[in-house]
Every structure is written in C-alpha cells, then in structure tokens.
C-alpha cells in the first residue's frame, strides 16, 4: 500500500474515526484503525464492537492495499504536522510497520494483521428510509440531555426512536428519560419509515452521530436489522448495535389532566433560575417555585451559602401552588424551548409537570418535582 493525502483531509477523517476507539481495550486490534487504499481513495474504519465507522476520503493511491495502525497515535502525529502538508503513507505486505512521511518527518508505526480486524457492517438491513439531516439533528439535540447514565437501567441508556401518529399526523418520534425528566420530540415521518420497529439507539452512538452530521446537508439514510442500525451520509457509514431491551411505556408518565397553566418568558425564567440556583446545595440543586396569579417567586437556601429570592411576572390565573425542582434539570429543559414563551401545566406539588413550547407542538417535556 502506498498513497499520498492532504494533511487536513486525513486529520478530519481520523478525528471522526478515532473517537470511536476506546482508550482501554482488551483486544489490541480494537485500538487500531483499518486503512484500506483502493483506486477510489482511502477508507478508514474503526470499531469498539458495538459501534463501527467507515469514512472514505480522496487520496492519490499509488499502490492499493490495507493494514491497521494505532488510531490515537496516528491521529496525534497527523494533528502535529504543519498545515498544508502532504502526507505519504506506505506499508509493505510482508512488513509489520506503517511508514508515514511528511516533509522531513518520518514515522514508523507498528501494525496488526488486517485479517484480524472485526467487521460489523455485515447482516441484512431489511428496513430503510431517509431522514432530513436538520430533522435528525433536532431529534437528537432536544432529547439527548435526558438520556439516563445509570447502567443498571440499560434500556434507558439511549434514545427511543419509533413511528407513531400524533393528532392524526404520521410522525417519527424520539424519547429519552432518566426517571427524573422526560423529553419527547417528533418530526414528520419520512417516507418508508411506516413499518420501522421501536428501537433504542445507545448514547455513544447518538453522540458520535450528532458530531458527524453537524455539517451535512444531505439526507441521512437509516437502515435497520433486528439488532443493528446503520446511518449512511456523505462519505460516512456508521453502524451500531441497538440496545436489546424494552423501553418503558412513557405515555403513562405524561399527565393528561394538569389544569394549572403557567405561561412565562423563557429567557426571563431561565435567567432567574440560574441566579437563584447559585445558592442551592451542590448535591440537590433544589429551588422552590411559588406560583400565584401574575407572579412567580423563586427561592433557594443552603446552610452554608445563605438564601436567595427573586420575583418575576408571569401569566397565571389558578390557585397558588409551591413546587420544588432540580434547577439544572429545569435549565436544561428551558434551553430546548425554541420560542420566547414556555408553557407549564401542573396539577399539584407532588405530581409531574408538563413543559411545552406554546407555539410548537413538536416538543414536550416532563419534569418530576422535588421536596424542598
């Protein structure tokens, strides 16, 4: 194998694939990136056995071939080369080292047999559809903060995607919850997604996918098998195992009859929560919200830091209610509200609160109260 490639092109692609590689691996081959040069260019492939990425980039290939090299080491070398540099990569079939040359720099990296590199791309992907990149970005951005990090409830360690109907409209819906808050966001159902099963996409896959689709303007082709999901766009193919579990019936925790309605300026409320929460204890982050007609009173106290109180105007005409919230959870939800106004629907101090955008029915959030 012998090829020449522009440093910036190689660096960008290595940045994508090496982030999939875990720093600690029981299998040495999983610390490596597979490099395969063909007449079409260079393909880079990395995997952790749960997530697999292949990215193709343009390169001047003098001699086709394939090998594997340490992913993080290769990335660091290329990162430290000067801008605009040309990088020559060579590997002899009978050798055990990859040579990298750029200007007066020369590196020799130990390789592992390409035949030992595992493949995840195999399998029958029976269901396929294309979703617009902005829609996929929105589904991820507005739900990922609620993904659980509690490993014992592994079925909550991802985003639940499924096809359903909302107010008579066919939608693709994403749901995430950690038991303290729930995020539910939907977009118009893409053509071909009618028969997709409900799937749980792992957190790591969600985060890697979101980085990769940041700049793409293309549609993202989503393909499903019984155990895996594949995303294809631009020159990237991302394949991931699905979480093998049953997502809970989230509809049961969304209150339908919360009759106390509060409308408040999103930024006004978020800024006040941010200020008052400076006093709350680091562990609970609890603040109290007292709601009375026309007025919100936010307060927090801590044995060490003291106390804080702030009042803001709000549109509220029901009975007075006092409710406690985790300020960080509340701020994260307010950060997802795209309009100027947030709509809160409450029943009492002990029941879940529903938070929506008054001008957008696509997003709904549920926040459990706290004792304060």
PDB file of C-alpha atoms in Angstrom, residues 174-327:
ATOM      1  CA  UNK A 174     -37.659  10.358  19.763  1.00  0.00           C
ATOM      2  CA  UNK A 175     -37.964   9.848  23.523  1.00  0.00           C
ATOM      3  CA  UNK A 176     -35.374   9.854  26.315  1.00  0.00           C
ATOM      4  CA  UNK A 177     -35.803   9.683  30.080  1.00  0.00           C
ATOM      5  CA  UNK A 178     -33.754   9.061  33.212  1.00  0.00           C
ATOM      6  CA  UNK A 179     -36.718   8.785  35.561  1.00  0.00           C
ATOM      7  CA  UNK A 180     -36.363  12.410  36.723  1.00  0.00           C
ATOM      8  CA  UNK A 181     -37.201  14.107  33.420  1.00  0.00           C
ATOM      9  CA  UNK A 182     -38.523  13.019  30.043  1.00  0.00           C
ATOM     10  CA  UNK A 183     -38.057  14.527  26.597  1.00  0.00           C
ATOM     11  CA  UNK A 184     -40.371  13.690  23.691  1.00  0.00           C
ATOM     12  CA  UNK A 185     -39.768  15.266  20.292  1.00  0.00           C
ATOM     13  CA  UNK A 186     -41.207  14.449  16.882  1.00  0.00           C
ATOM     14  CA  UNK A 187     -40.812  15.331  13.211  1.00  0.00           C
ATOM     15  CA  UNK A 188     -42.826  14.429  10.147  1.00  0.00           C
ATOM     16  CA  UNK A 189     -42.473  10.738   9.362  1.00  0.00           C
ATOM     17  CA  UNK A 190     -40.031  10.133   6.493  1.00  0.00           C
ATOM     18  CA  UNK A 191     -41.268   8.129   3.540  1.00  0.00           C
ATOM     19  CA  UNK A 192     -40.512   4.459   4.081  1.00  0.00           C
ATOM     20  CA  UNK A 193     -40.456   4.665   7.892  1.00  0.00           C
ATOM     21  CA  UNK A 194     -44.049   3.458   8.360  1.00  0.00           C
ATOM     22  CA  UNK A 195     -43.073  -0.061   9.362  1.00  0.00           C
ATOM     23  CA  UNK A 196     -39.975   0.701  11.384  1.00  0.00           C
ATOM     24  CA  UNK A 197     -39.902  -1.074  14.756  1.00  0.00           C
ATOM     25  CA  UNK A 198     -39.319   0.786  18.010  1.00  0.00           C
ATOM     26  CA  UNK A 199     -35.552   0.898  18.583  1.00  0.00           C
ATOM     27  CA  UNK A 200     -33.224   2.140  21.334  1.00  0.00           C
ATOM     28  CA  UNK A 201     -30.051   3.754  19.954  1.00  0.00           C
ATOM     29  CA  UNK A 202     -27.191   3.799  22.523  1.00  0.00           C
ATOM     30  CA  UNK A 203     -25.876   7.042  23.991  1.00  0.00           C
ATOM     31  CA  UNK A 204     -22.395   6.736  22.476  1.00  0.00           C
ATOM     32  CA  UNK A 205     -23.868   6.160  19.016  1.00  0.00           C
ATOM     33  CA  UNK A 206     -26.159   9.164  19.403  1.00  0.00           C
ATOM     34  CA  UNK A 207     -23.272  11.453  20.419  1.00  0.00           C
ATOM     35  CA  UNK A 208     -20.933  10.256  17.649  1.00  0.00           C
ATOM     36  CA  UNK A 209     -23.693  10.523  15.037  1.00  0.00           C
ATOM     37  CA  UNK A 210     -24.529  14.054  16.133  1.00  0.00           C
ATOM     38  CA  UNK A 211     -20.916  15.190  15.656  1.00  0.00           C
ATOM     39  CA  UNK A 212     -20.747  13.603  12.221  1.00  0.00           C
ATOM     40  CA  UNK A 213     -23.969  15.149  10.875  1.00  0.00           C
ATOM     41  CA  UNK A 214     -23.168  18.658  12.139  1.00  0.00           C
ATOM     42  CA  UNK A 215     -22.337  19.998   8.702  1.00  0.00           C
ATOM     43  CA  UNK A 216     -24.066  17.623   6.309  1.00  0.00           C
ATOM     44  CA  UNK A 217     -26.826  18.991   4.149  1.00  0.00           C
ATOM     45  CA  UNK A 218     -27.710  15.600   2.730  1.00  0.00           C
ATOM     46  CA  UNK A 219     -30.435  13.277   3.863  1.00  0.00           C
ATOM     47  CA  UNK A 220     -29.271  10.529   6.221  1.00  0.00           C
ATOM     48  CA  UNK A 221     -30.184   7.025   5.080  1.00  0.00           C
ATOM     49  CA  UNK A 222     -31.208   4.913   8.062  1.00  0.00           C
ATOM     50  CA  UNK A 223     -31.184   1.119   7.698  1.00  0.00           C
ATOM     51  CA  UNK A 224     -32.357  -1.344  10.340  1.00  0.00           C
ATOM     52  CA  UNK A 225     -31.835  -5.015  11.092  1.00  0.00           C
ATOM     53  CA  UNK A 226     -33.100  -6.899  14.131  1.00  0.00           C
ATOM     54  CA  UNK A 227     -30.043  -5.993  16.188  1.00  0.00           C
ATOM     55  CA  UNK A 228     -28.273  -3.130  14.372  1.00  0.00           C
ATOM     56  CA  UNK A 229     -28.813   0.308  12.864  1.00  0.00           C
ATOM     57  CA  UNK A 230     -26.800   1.891  10.063  1.00  0.00           C
ATOM     58  CA  UNK A 231     -26.561   5.592   9.164  1.00  0.00           C
ATOM     59  CA  UNK A 232     -25.153   6.494   5.740  1.00  0.00           C
ATOM     60  CA  UNK A 233     -24.456  10.064   4.556  1.00  0.00           C
ATOM     61  CA  UNK A 234     -21.768  11.941   2.648  1.00  0.00           C
ATOM     62  CA  UNK A 235     -18.807   9.509   2.667  1.00  0.00           C
ATOM     63  CA  UNK A 236     -19.569   8.042   6.101  1.00  0.00           C
ATOM     64  CA  UNK A 237     -21.241   4.800   7.187  1.00  0.00           C
ATOM     65  CA  UNK A 238     -21.931   4.442  10.919  1.00  0.00           C
ATOM     66  CA  UNK A 239     -23.155   1.040  12.116  1.00  0.00           C
ATOM     67  CA  UNK A 240     -24.240   0.377  15.691  1.00  0.00           C
ATOM     68  CA  UNK A 241     -25.735  -2.347  17.790  1.00  0.00           C
ATOM     69  CA  UNK A 242     -29.138  -1.484  19.222  1.00  0.00           C
ATOM     70  CA  UNK A 243     -29.894  -1.754  22.932  1.00  0.00           C
ATOM     71  CA  UNK A 244     -31.558  -5.118  23.476  1.00  0.00           C
ATOM     72  CA  UNK A 245     -34.304  -4.140  25.875  1.00  0.00           C
ATOM     73  CA  UNK A 246     -37.834  -2.816  26.166  1.00  0.00           C
ATOM     74  CA  UNK A 247     -38.307   0.919  26.549  1.00  0.00           C
ATOM     75  CA  UNK A 248     -40.947   1.667  29.207  1.00  0.00           C
ATOM     76  CA  UNK A 249     -44.448   2.866  28.308  1.00  0.00           C
ATOM     77  CA  UNK A 250     -43.538   6.539  28.537  1.00  0.00           C
ATOM     78  CA  UNK A 251     -47.083   7.713  27.745  1.00  0.00           C
ATOM     79  CA  UNK A 252     -48.154   6.554  31.198  1.00  0.00           C
ATOM     80  CA  UNK A 253     -45.942   9.134  32.912  1.00  0.00           C
ATOM     81  CA  UNK A 254     -47.161  12.081  30.821  1.00  0.00           C
ATOM     82  CA  UNK A 255     -50.054  13.674  32.759  1.00  0.00           C
ATOM     83  CA  UNK A 256     -53.123  14.403  30.648  1.00  0.00           C
ATOM     84  CA  UNK A 257     -55.187  16.482  33.077  1.00  0.00           C
ATOM     85  CA  UNK A 258     -52.794  19.025  34.611  1.00  0.00           C
ATOM     86  CA  UNK A 259     -55.122  22.024  34.809  1.00  0.00           C
ATOM     87  CA  UNK A 260     -52.938  24.748  36.329  1.00  0.00           C
ATOM     88  CA  UNK A 261     -51.396  26.573  33.358  1.00  0.00           C
ATOM     89  CA  UNK A 262     -48.441  28.922  33.639  1.00  0.00           C
ATOM     90  CA  UNK A 263     -47.024  30.957  30.748  1.00  0.00           C
ATOM     91  CA  UNK A 264     -43.711  32.661  31.347  1.00  0.00           C
ATOM     92  CA  UNK A 265     -40.970  34.263  29.276  1.00  0.00           C
ATOM     93  CA  UNK A 266     -38.384  31.556  28.673  1.00  0.00           C
ATOM     94  CA  UNK A 267     -35.283  33.740  28.981  1.00  0.00           C
ATOM     95  CA  UNK A 268     -36.675  35.699  31.922  1.00  0.00           C
ATOM     96  CA  UNK A 269     -37.406  32.493  33.805  1.00  0.00           C
ATOM     97  CA  UNK A 270     -34.138  30.751  32.858  1.00  0.00           C
ATOM     98  CA  UNK A 271     -32.038  33.726  33.948  1.00  0.00           C
ATOM     99  CA  UNK A 272     -33.856  33.921  37.284  1.00  0.00           C
ATOM    100  CA  UNK A 273     -33.441  30.172  37.892  1.00  0.00           C
ATOM    101  CA  UNK A 274     -29.756  30.483  37.041  1.00  0.00           C
ATOM    102  CA  UNK A 275     -29.228  33.286  39.547  1.00  0.00           C
ATOM    103  CA  UNK A 276     -31.202  31.751  42.404  1.00  0.00           C
ATOM    104  CA  UNK A 277     -29.633  28.313  41.918  1.00  0.00           C
ATOM    105  CA  UNK A 278     -26.226  29.775  42.795  1.00  0.00           C
ATOM    106  CA  UNK A 279     -27.336  29.410  46.421  1.00  0.00           C
ATOM    107  CA  UNK A 280     -28.754  25.872  46.170  1.00  0.00           C
ATOM    108  CA  UNK A 281     -26.712  22.973  47.514  1.00  0.00           C
ATOM    109  CA  UNK A 282     -24.401  21.265  45.044  1.00  0.00           C
ATOM    110  CA  UNK A 283     -25.970  17.865  45.669  1.00  0.00           C
ATOM    111  CA  UNK A 284     -29.689  18.588  45.305  1.00  0.00           C
ATOM    112  CA  UNK A 285     -29.619  21.790  43.223  1.00  0.00           C
ATOM    113  CA  UNK A 286     -33.110  22.356  44.584  1.00  0.00           C
ATOM    114  CA  UNK A 287     -35.069  25.565  44.130  1.00  0.00           C
ATOM    115  CA  UNK A 288     -38.622  26.384  45.196  1.00  0.00           C
ATOM    116  CA  UNK A 289     -41.048  27.994  42.774  1.00  0.00           C
ATOM    117  CA  UNK A 290     -44.094  29.666  44.362  1.00  0.00           C
ATOM    118  CA  UNK A 291     -46.722  30.441  41.717  1.00  0.00           C
ATOM    119  CA  UNK A 292     -49.557  32.846  42.349  1.00  0.00           C
ATOM    120  CA  UNK A 293     -51.723  34.883  39.952  1.00  0.00           C
ATOM    121  CA  UNK A 294     -49.421  37.086  37.900  1.00  0.00           C
ATOM    122  CA  UNK A 295     -46.302  36.320  39.917  1.00  0.00           C
ATOM    123  CA  UNK A 296     -43.527  33.733  40.254  1.00  0.00           C
ATOM    124  CA  UNK A 297     -41.326  33.713  43.352  1.00  0.00           C
ATOM    125  CA  UNK A 298     -38.148  31.673  43.103  1.00  0.00           C
ATOM    126  CA  UNK A 299     -36.160  30.854  46.213  1.00  0.00           C
ATOM    127  CA  UNK A 300     -33.296  28.683  47.383  1.00  0.00           C
ATOM    128  CA  UNK A 301     -31.431  28.235  50.629  1.00  0.00           C
ATOM    129  CA  UNK A 302     -28.388  26.392  51.847  1.00  0.00           C
ATOM    130  CA  UNK A 303     -26.913  26.028  55.355  1.00  0.00           C
ATOM    131  CA  UNK A 304     -23.529  27.143  54.036  1.00  0.00           C
ATOM    132  CA  UNK A 305     -24.279  29.690  51.313  1.00  0.00           C
ATOM    133  CA  UNK A 306     -27.356  31.505  52.635  1.00  0.00           C
ATOM    134  CA  UNK A 307     -30.571  32.224  50.754  1.00  0.00           C
ATOM    135  CA  UNK A 308     -31.877  33.821  47.562  1.00  0.00           C
ATOM    136  CA  UNK A 309     -35.279  35.099  46.440  1.00  0.00           C
ATOM    137  CA  UNK A 310     -36.331  36.538  43.089  1.00  0.00           C
ATOM    138  CA  UNK A 311     -39.723  37.541  41.719  1.00  0.00           C
ATOM    139  CA  UNK A 312     -40.767  37.678  38.060  1.00  0.00           C
ATOM    140  CA  UNK A 313     -44.052  38.389  36.310  1.00  0.00           C
ATOM    141  CA  UNK A 314     -45.948  35.539  34.712  1.00  0.00           C
ATOM    142  CA  UNK A 315     -49.301  34.684  33.146  1.00  0.00           C
ATOM    143  CA  UNK A 316     -51.059  32.512  35.728  1.00  0.00           C
ATOM    144  CA  UNK A 317     -54.672  32.567  36.935  1.00  0.00           C
ATOM    145  CA  UNK A 318     -55.115  29.413  39.017  1.00  0.00           C
ATOM    146  CA  UNK A 319     -54.756  28.615  42.705  1.00  0.00           C
ATOM    147  CA  UNK A 320     -51.430  29.338  44.409  1.00  0.00           C
ATOM    148  CA  UNK A 321     -49.001  26.422  44.269  1.00  0.00           C
ATOM    149  CA  UNK A 322     -45.476  25.817  45.600  1.00  0.00           C
ATOM    150  CA  UNK A 323     -43.341  23.272  43.801  1.00  0.00           C
ATOM    151  CA  UNK A 324     -39.693  22.263  44.016  1.00  0.00           C
ATOM    152  CA  UNK A 325     -37.447  21.498  41.037  1.00  0.00           C
ATOM    153  CA  UNK A 326     -33.886  20.436  40.364  1.00  0.00           C
ATOM    154  CA  UNK A 327     -32.575  23.694  38.910  1.00  0.00           C
TER     155      UNK A 327
END
